[in-house]
Amino acid sequence: KDQRTLWGSCSVKKNLNFNLRLASVPPETLDYVVIHELCHLREMNHSKKFWAHVGAACPGYSMHRRWLRKNCAAIYSNSAPVPAQ
């Protein structure tokens, strides 16, 4: 889906959807988004328990969250985002 405000989503029916624009992010950042949504299959919220699951599967997740926030405008304007470090 070409979602305007979400990188991914997990429905109550456990359907996972991902933003098509993720095709332009670094593979490690894409992995983080997939892990984030998969963790919603266990926790349908952003509680401490949820973030513990994310951190266990993706120890550097905060770096990828920052990268997405920093490069969001560039991704949506079709500009080339800054490579991940």
C-alpha atoms as one frame of an Amber mdcrd trajectory, in Angstrom:
protein
   0.000   0.000   0.000   1.080   3.585  -0.548   0.204   4.727   2.945   0.603
   8.398   3.778   1.267   8.222   7.510   2.354   4.670   8.320   5.333   2.538
   7.384   3.385  -0.560   8.312   0.322  -1.740  10.150  -1.069  -4.822  11.848
  -4.839  -5.240  11.960  -6.815  -6.937  14.719  -7.259  -9.783  12.215  -3.438
 -10.027  12.192  -3.094  -8.788   8.624   0.219  -7.037   8.049   0.481  -4.195
   5.540   3.608  -2.333   4.508   4.113   0.996   2.798   5.383   0.643  -0.779
   7.884   3.428  -0.125   9.821   1.063   2.119  11.352  -0.251  -1.107  13.612
   2.813  -1.020  14.942   2.399   2.530  18.105   0.519   3.534  17.560  -3.237
   4.030  18.332  -3.030   7.763  15.684  -0.337   8.220  13.177  -2.403   6.271
  14.007  -5.322   8.571  13.228  -3.109  11.573   9.795  -2.153  10.175   8.968
  -5.812   9.477  10.106  -6.811  12.977   8.065  -3.950  14.466   4.898  -5.165
  12.745   5.586  -8.815  13.562   5.894  -7.853  17.235   2.368  -6.455  17.006
   1.205 -10.038  16.499   2.168 -10.541  20.167   1.415  -7.071  21.541  -1.153
  -4.872  19.777   0.185  -1.716  21.440   3.425   0.165  22.025   3.887  -0.859
  25.659   7.230  -1.544  27.337   6.613  -5.232  26.689   6.145  -4.525  22.967
   9.404  -2.547  22.756  11.193  -5.325  24.670  10.133  -7.766  21.923  11.336
  -5.338  19.240  14.650  -4.789  21.052  15.239  -8.522  21.440  14.784  -9.076
  17.699  16.406  -5.825  16.518  18.866  -4.443  19.104  19.595  -1.277  17.074
  15.956  -0.432  16.427  16.206   3.120  17.785  18.754   3.990  15.078  16.325
   2.810  12.391  13.434   4.760  13.958  15.579   7.913  13.884  16.604   7.244
  10.285  12.957   6.938   9.202  12.004  10.170  10.995  14.988  12.028   9.527
  14.410  10.801   5.965  10.613  10.676   5.835  10.241  13.914   3.859  12.905
  12.874   1.346  11.296   9.479   0.842   7.865  11.014   0.255   9.235  13.661
  -2.108  11.006  10.918  -4.087  14.392  12.402  -3.217  17.179  10.016  -2.416
  17.407   9.535   1.352  20.700   9.735   3.193  22.266   6.246   3.418  22.030
   4.500   6.789  25.187   4.470   8.874
